[in-house]
Amino acid sequence: TEVDGKASEEVASLKDQVARLEEALAAADEEMQAYKETIAKLEEEGSLMQDEVESEVDSAIHQVQHKSEEVLSRVQKQLAATNEAVRDELAKVREERDRAMAEV
């Protein structure tokens, strides 16, 4: 009958729509999985970059500490040499003073 024909057409149409929706859902699932994989890769790269940056910062800190120690060592040596020179000059001045006092 005509009603059965229309019902069959509607069922076929609905089955077709369901099939297209299932295909769209499968495509959306694949796309979602691709996004998840991309996010995971980006997170991993970000973690690697963070590790690399932390390593470079640690290295820079170590270099600065080493240079600071070198500079401090040089300054201490220069200070010791200056103190020695001042002591020598002071000793000479005292000797001259003592000689001058002895002459008076």
Backbone as a chain_set.jsonl record, in Angstrom:
{"seq": "TEVDGKASEEVASLKDQVARLEEALAAADEEMQAYKETIAKLEEEGSLMQDEVESEVDSAIHQVQHKSEEVLSRVQKQLAATNEAVRDELAKVREERDRAMAEV", "coords": {"N": [[0.833, -1.198, 0.0], [0.163, 2.359, -0.177], [0.82, 3.68, 2.208], [2.525, 1.873, 3.419], [4.589, 2.026, 1.598], [5.432, 4.683, 1.884], [6.236, 4.564, 4.537], [8.307, 2.73, 4.332], [10.054, 4.206, 2.759], [10.606, 6.318, 4.526], [11.825, 4.902, 6.598], [14.046, 3.956, 5.223], [15.233, 6.403, 4.609], [15.717, 7.347, 7.183], [17.513, 5.354, 8.023], [19.603, 5.92, 6.278], [20.264, 8.496, 7.156], [21.092, 7.866, 9.753], [23.326, 6.306, 9.1], [24.94, 8.251, 7.869], [25.287, 9.969, 10.062], [26.639, 8.257, 11.792], [29.014, 7.938, 10.32], [29.911, 10.586, 10.374], [30.267, 10.862, 13.118], [32.284, 8.963, 13.536], [34.32, 10.158, 12.041], [34.589, 12.505, 13.526], [35.471, 11.388, 15.92], [37.955, 10.371, 15.081], [39.222, 12.775, 14.439], [39.229, 13.979, 16.952], [40.9, 12.205, 18.299], [43.254, 12.692, 16.867], [43.67, 15.356, 17.635], [44.091, 14.951, 20.368], [46.471, 13.462, 20.273], [48.154, 15.368, 19.13], [48.115, 17.313, 21.143], [49.307, 15.857, 23.209], [51.862, 15.484, 22.102], [52.694, 18.161, 21.945], [52.678, 18.827, 24.658], [54.697, 17.119, 25.524], [56.881, 18.11, 24.048], [56.915, 20.659, 25.133], [57.599, 20.04, 27.752], [60.129, 18.967, 27.332], [61.372, 21.235, 26.314], [61.219, 22.855, 28.56], [62.853, 21.409, 30.315], [65.258, 21.706, 28.938], [65.605, 24.484, 29.035], [65.778, 24.823, 31.811], [68.144, 23.427, 32.248], [69.95, 25.023, 30.801], [69.737, 27.378, 32.276], [70.69, 26.502, 34.77], [73.318, 25.93, 34.01], [74.19, 28.484, 33.273], [74.007, 29.775, 35.747], [75.938, 28.328, 37.152], [78.217, 29.076, 35.693], [78.288, 31.825, 36.238], [78.677, 31.75, 39.005], [81.186, 30.546, 39.066], [82.752, 32.472, 37.701], [82.397, 34.576, 39.485], [83.707, 33.574, 41.722], [86.303, 33.468, 40.682], [86.797, 36.219, 40.242], [86.549, 37.168, 42.863], [88.699, 35.833, 44.044], [90.849, 37.025, 42.659], [90.535, 39.681, 43.503], [90.957, 39.368, 46.248], [93.656, 38.567, 46.222], [94.832, 40.875, 45.111], [94.157, 42.685, 47.097], [95.558, 41.61, 49.254], [98.17, 41.964, 48.296], [98.219, 44.766, 48.14], [97.852, 45.409, 50.853], [100.24, 44.355, 51.848], [102.078, 46.02, 50.539], [101.367, 48.465, 51.678], [102.03, 47.943, 54.36], [104.809, 47.641, 54.074], [105.504, 50.242, 53.218], [104.682, 51.666, 55.478], [106.388, 50.616, 57.364], [108.822, 51.632, 56.38], [108.364, 54.367, 56.679], [108.165, 54.505, 59.441], [110.759, 53.705, 60.147], [112.231, 55.861, 59.081], [111.151, 57.903, 60.611], [111.953, 57.055, 63.167], [114.746, 57.245, 62.847], [114.963, 59.987, 62.399], [114.046, 60.927, 64.86], [116.01, 59.923, 66.477], [118.139, 61.413, 65.737], [117.52, 63.882, 66.71]], "CA": [[0.0, 0.0, 0.0], [0.87, 3.633, -0.225], [1.324, 3.952, 3.558], [3.694, 1.005, 3.589], [5.647, 2.58, 0.734], [5.96, 5.881, 2.547], [6.914, 4.115, 5.756], [9.566, 2.13, 3.893], [10.925, 5.308, 2.334], [11.049, 7.029, 5.734], [12.778, 4.018, 7.282], [15.279, 3.987, 4.435], [15.801, 7.733, 4.803], [16.26, 7.384, 8.552], [18.71, 4.507, 8.039], [20.635, 6.682, 5.576], [20.686, 9.565, 8.072], [21.853, 7.222, 10.83], [24.614, 5.917, 8.548], [25.736, 9.48, 7.719], [25.637, 10.439, 11.409], [27.686, 7.356, 12.299], [30.245, 8.312, 9.621], [30.346, 11.88, 10.924], [30.742, 10.601, 14.472], [33.576, 8.275, 13.408], [35.28, 11.184, 11.605], [34.822, 13.387, 14.681], [36.306, 10.631, 16.859], [39.312, 10.357, 14.535], [39.754, 14.128, 14.587], [39.481, 14.165, 18.379], [42.103, 11.43, 18.615], [44.386, 13.435, 16.301], [43.899, 16.498, 18.527], [44.684, 14.443, 21.615], [47.864, 13.113, 19.982], [48.871, 16.634, 18.949], [48.261, 17.922, 22.479], [50.309, 15.061, 23.932], [53.177, 15.821, 21.529], [53.037, 19.523, 22.363], [53.012, 18.782, 26.087], [56.011, 16.476, 25.642], [57.868, 19.078, 23.568], [56.988, 21.726, 26.132], [58.347, 19.502, 28.882], [61.53, 18.886, 26.908], [61.893, 22.597, 26.239], [61.38, 23.321, 29.934], [64.056, 20.757, 30.829], [66.403, 22.326, 28.274], [65.755, 25.835, 29.595], [66.277, 24.677, 33.183], [69.545, 23.019, 32.142], [70.719, 26.2, 30.4], [69.766, 28.305, 33.417], [71.626, 25.926, 35.741], [74.659, 26.11, 33.462], [74.516, 29.91, 33.382], [74.232, 30.055, 37.171], [77.236, 27.748, 37.487], [79.25, 29.918, 35.086], [78.35, 33.08, 36.991], [79.296, 31.449, 40.291], [82.611, 30.296, 38.815], [83.374, 33.765, 37.408], [82.393, 35.351, 40.731], [84.788, 33.035, 42.543], [87.569, 33.919, 40.085], [86.944, 37.649, 40.511], [86.795, 37.295, 44.296], [90.072, 35.386, 44.287], [91.771, 38.076, 42.171], [90.411, 40.844, 44.381], [91.624, 39.028, 47.505], [95.111, 38.609, 45.973], [95.212, 42.281, 44.961], [94.036, 43.297, 48.416], [96.699, 41.137, 50.051], [99.367, 42.637, 47.779], [98.118, 46.173, 48.557], [98.121, 45.44, 52.295], [101.686, 44.13, 52.013], [102.769, 47.242, 50.117], [101.101, 49.494, 52.696], [102.859, 47.589, 55.519], [106.196, 47.971, 53.747], [105.631, 51.704, 53.252], [104.54, 52.075, 56.871], [107.64, 50.249, 58.033], [109.833, 52.604, 55.939], [108.051, 55.65, 57.307], [108.523, 54.374, 60.862], [112.221, 53.711, 60.234], [112.688, 57.24, 58.853], [110.742, 58.668, 61.785], [112.817, 56.657, 64.273], [116.064, 57.846, 62.585], [114.866, 61.43, 62.613], [113.91, 61.142, 66.281], [117.302, 59.615, 67.096], [119.043, 62.511, 65.442], [117.107, 65.075, 67.464]], "C": [[0.866, 1.245, 0.0], [1.493, 3.978, 1.124], [2.576, 3.114, 3.811], [4.87, 1.532, 2.77], [6.277, 3.8, 1.367], [6.751, 5.498, 3.798], [8.271, 3.513, 5.392], [10.557, 3.2, 3.466], [11.468, 6.052, 3.55], [12.067, 6.194, 6.501], [14.109, 4.039, 6.542], [15.991, 5.321, 4.621], [16.431, 7.853, 6.19], [17.521, 6.535, 8.667], [19.877, 5.225, 7.368], [21.176, 7.799, 6.475], [21.527, 8.999, 9.217], [23.253, 6.855, 10.334], [25.517, 7.143, 8.385], [26.167, 10.034, 9.076], [26.741, 9.57, 12.025], [29.027, 7.661, 11.636], [30.804, 9.622, 10.173], [30.909, 11.708, 12.326], [32.111, 9.928, 14.441], [34.659, 9.274, 12.99], [35.614, 12.125, 12.758], [35.695, 12.694, 15.714], [37.757, 10.597, 16.391], [39.985, 11.72, 14.714], [40.093, 14.411, 16.052], [40.738, 13.43, 18.795], [43.355, 12.137, 18.091], [44.716, 14.648, 17.165], [44.568, 16.052, 19.825], [46.155, 14.101, 21.41], [48.711, 14.375, 19.816], [49.118, 17.305, 20.295], [49.328, 17.179, 23.279], [51.712, 15.387, 23.428], [53.622, 17.206, 21.977], [53.411, 19.571, 23.839], [54.393, 18.181, 26.29], [57.108, 17.44, 25.19], [58.036, 20.215, 24.563], [57.789, 21.285, 27.341], [59.832, 19.418, 28.547], [62.152, 20.274, 26.847], [62.128, 23.144, 27.644], [62.639, 22.707, 30.543], [65.308, 21.399, 30.238], [66.67, 23.714, 28.841], [66.316, 25.755, 31.008], [67.754, 24.298, 33.174], [70.423, 24.214, 31.766], [70.822, 27.204, 31.539], [70.742, 27.802, 34.48], [73.068, 26.136, 35.293], [75.098, 27.573, 33.592], [74.803, 30.294, 34.828], [75.604, 29.537, 37.592], [78.373, 28.613, 36.931], [79.412, 31.225, 35.847], [79.016, 32.851, 38.341], [80.808, 31.263, 40.117], [83.341, 31.616, 38.555], [83.449, 34.616, 38.673], [83.519, 34.889, 41.651], [86.146, 33.469, 42.012], [87.828, 35.385, 40.41], [87.256, 37.869, 41.986], [88.231, 36.902, 44.639], [91.081, 36.454, 43.845], [91.744, 39.295, 43.082], [91.109, 40.577, 45.713], [93.144, 39.073, 47.346], [95.598, 40.047, 45.842], [95.171, 42.998, 46.304], [95.211, 42.882, 49.31], [97.991, 41.829, 49.602], [99.372, 44.109, 48.194], [98.41, 46.306, 50.042], [99.616, 45.264, 52.566], [102.481, 45.385, 51.644], [102.577, 48.357, 51.14], [101.933, 49.211, 53.951], [104.325, 47.951, 55.284], [106.432, 49.478, 53.815], [105.575, 52.221, 54.688], [105.827, 51.765, 57.644], [108.751, 51.232, 57.651], [109.625, 53.947, 56.616], [108.442, 55.604, 58.781], [110.042, 54.402, 61.045], [112.759, 55.126, 60.072], [112.355, 58.114, 60.07], [111.67, 58.367, 62.959], [114.224, 57.252, 64.094], [116.041, 59.331, 62.866], [114.764, 61.728, 64.116], [115.233, 60.896, 66.996], [118.288, 60.759, 66.88], [118.74, 63.74, 66.289], [117.531, 64.959, 68.871]], "O": [[2.087, 1.202, 0.15], [2.598, 4.519, 1.166], [3.564, 3.607, 4.356], [6.016, 1.482, 3.217], [7.5, 3.942, 1.39], [7.814, 6.058, 4.067], [9.267, 3.764, 6.07], [11.747, 3.118, 3.77], [12.654, 6.379, 3.6], [13.06, 6.725, 6.997], [15.17, 4.129, 7.16], [17.212, 5.362, 4.774], [17.528, 8.388, 6.346], [18.484, 6.932, 9.323], [21.011, 5.145, 7.84], [22.384, 8.02, 6.549], [22.543, 9.579, 9.6], [24.242, 7.058, 11.038], [26.702, 7.097, 8.714], [27.291, 10.515, 9.221], [27.651, 10.073, 12.685], [30.063, 7.648, 12.3], [32.005, 9.752, 10.408], [31.909, 12.332, 12.683], [32.995, 10.277, 15.223], [35.773, 9.247, 13.512], [36.771, 12.499, 12.948], [36.561, 13.324, 16.32], [38.678, 10.769, 17.189], [41.155, 11.808, 15.089], [41.125, 15.012, 16.351], [41.552, 13.959, 19.552], [44.383, 12.182, 18.767], [45.886, 14.943, 17.407], [45.494, 16.699, 20.314], [46.992, 14.406, 22.259], [49.841, 14.444, 20.299], [50.212, 17.808, 20.551], [50.154, 17.801, 23.948], [52.641, 15.546, 24.22], [54.78, 17.406, 22.343], [54.346, 20.27, 24.227], [55.171, 18.658, 27.115], [58.136, 17.576, 25.853], [59.149, 20.68, 24.811], [58.568, 22.061, 27.894], [60.685, 19.754, 29.368], [63.293, 20.48, 27.262], [63.126, 23.822, 27.888], [63.407, 23.4, 31.209], [66.297, 21.611, 30.94], [67.817, 24.079, 29.096], [67.214, 26.515, 31.371], [68.528, 24.788, 33.996], [71.5, 24.404, 32.331], [71.873, 27.811, 31.744], [71.526, 28.578, 35.025], [73.934, 26.479, 36.098], [76.233, 27.86, 33.972], [75.735, 31.05, 35.101], [76.342, 30.22, 38.302], [79.369, 28.853, 37.614], [80.532, 31.682, 36.077], [79.83, 33.666, 38.777], [81.602, 31.759, 40.916], [84.412, 31.858, 39.111], [84.446, 35.299, 38.908], [84.199, 35.702, 42.277], [87.042, 33.801, 42.788], [88.934, 35.755, 40.803], [88.129, 38.669, 42.324], [88.892, 37.57, 45.434], [92.038, 36.751, 44.559], [92.784, 39.872, 43.398], [91.778, 41.46, 46.249], [93.844, 39.56, 48.233], [96.641, 40.408, 46.387], [96.04, 43.814, 46.611], [95.779, 43.705, 50.029], [98.807, 42.229, 50.433], [100.419, 44.642, 48.561], [99.134, 47.212, 50.453], [100.183, 45.95, 53.418], [103.425, 45.765, 52.336], [103.51, 49.104, 51.436], [102.483, 50.138, 54.545], [104.995, 48.491, 56.164], [107.42, 49.94, 54.387], [106.336, 53.112, 55.062], [106.282, 52.559, 58.468], [109.541, 51.625, 58.508], [110.576, 54.585, 57.067], [108.992, 56.572, 59.307], [110.553, 55.033, 61.97], [113.635, 55.551, 60.825], [113.157, 58.943, 60.5], [112.121, 59.274, 63.658], [114.829, 57.711, 65.063], [116.957, 59.878, 63.481], [115.352, 62.703, 64.583], [115.551, 61.557, 67.985], [119.148, 61.033, 67.717], [119.63, 64.549, 66.55], [117.278, 65.861, 69.669]]}, "num_chains": 1, "name": "protein.A"}
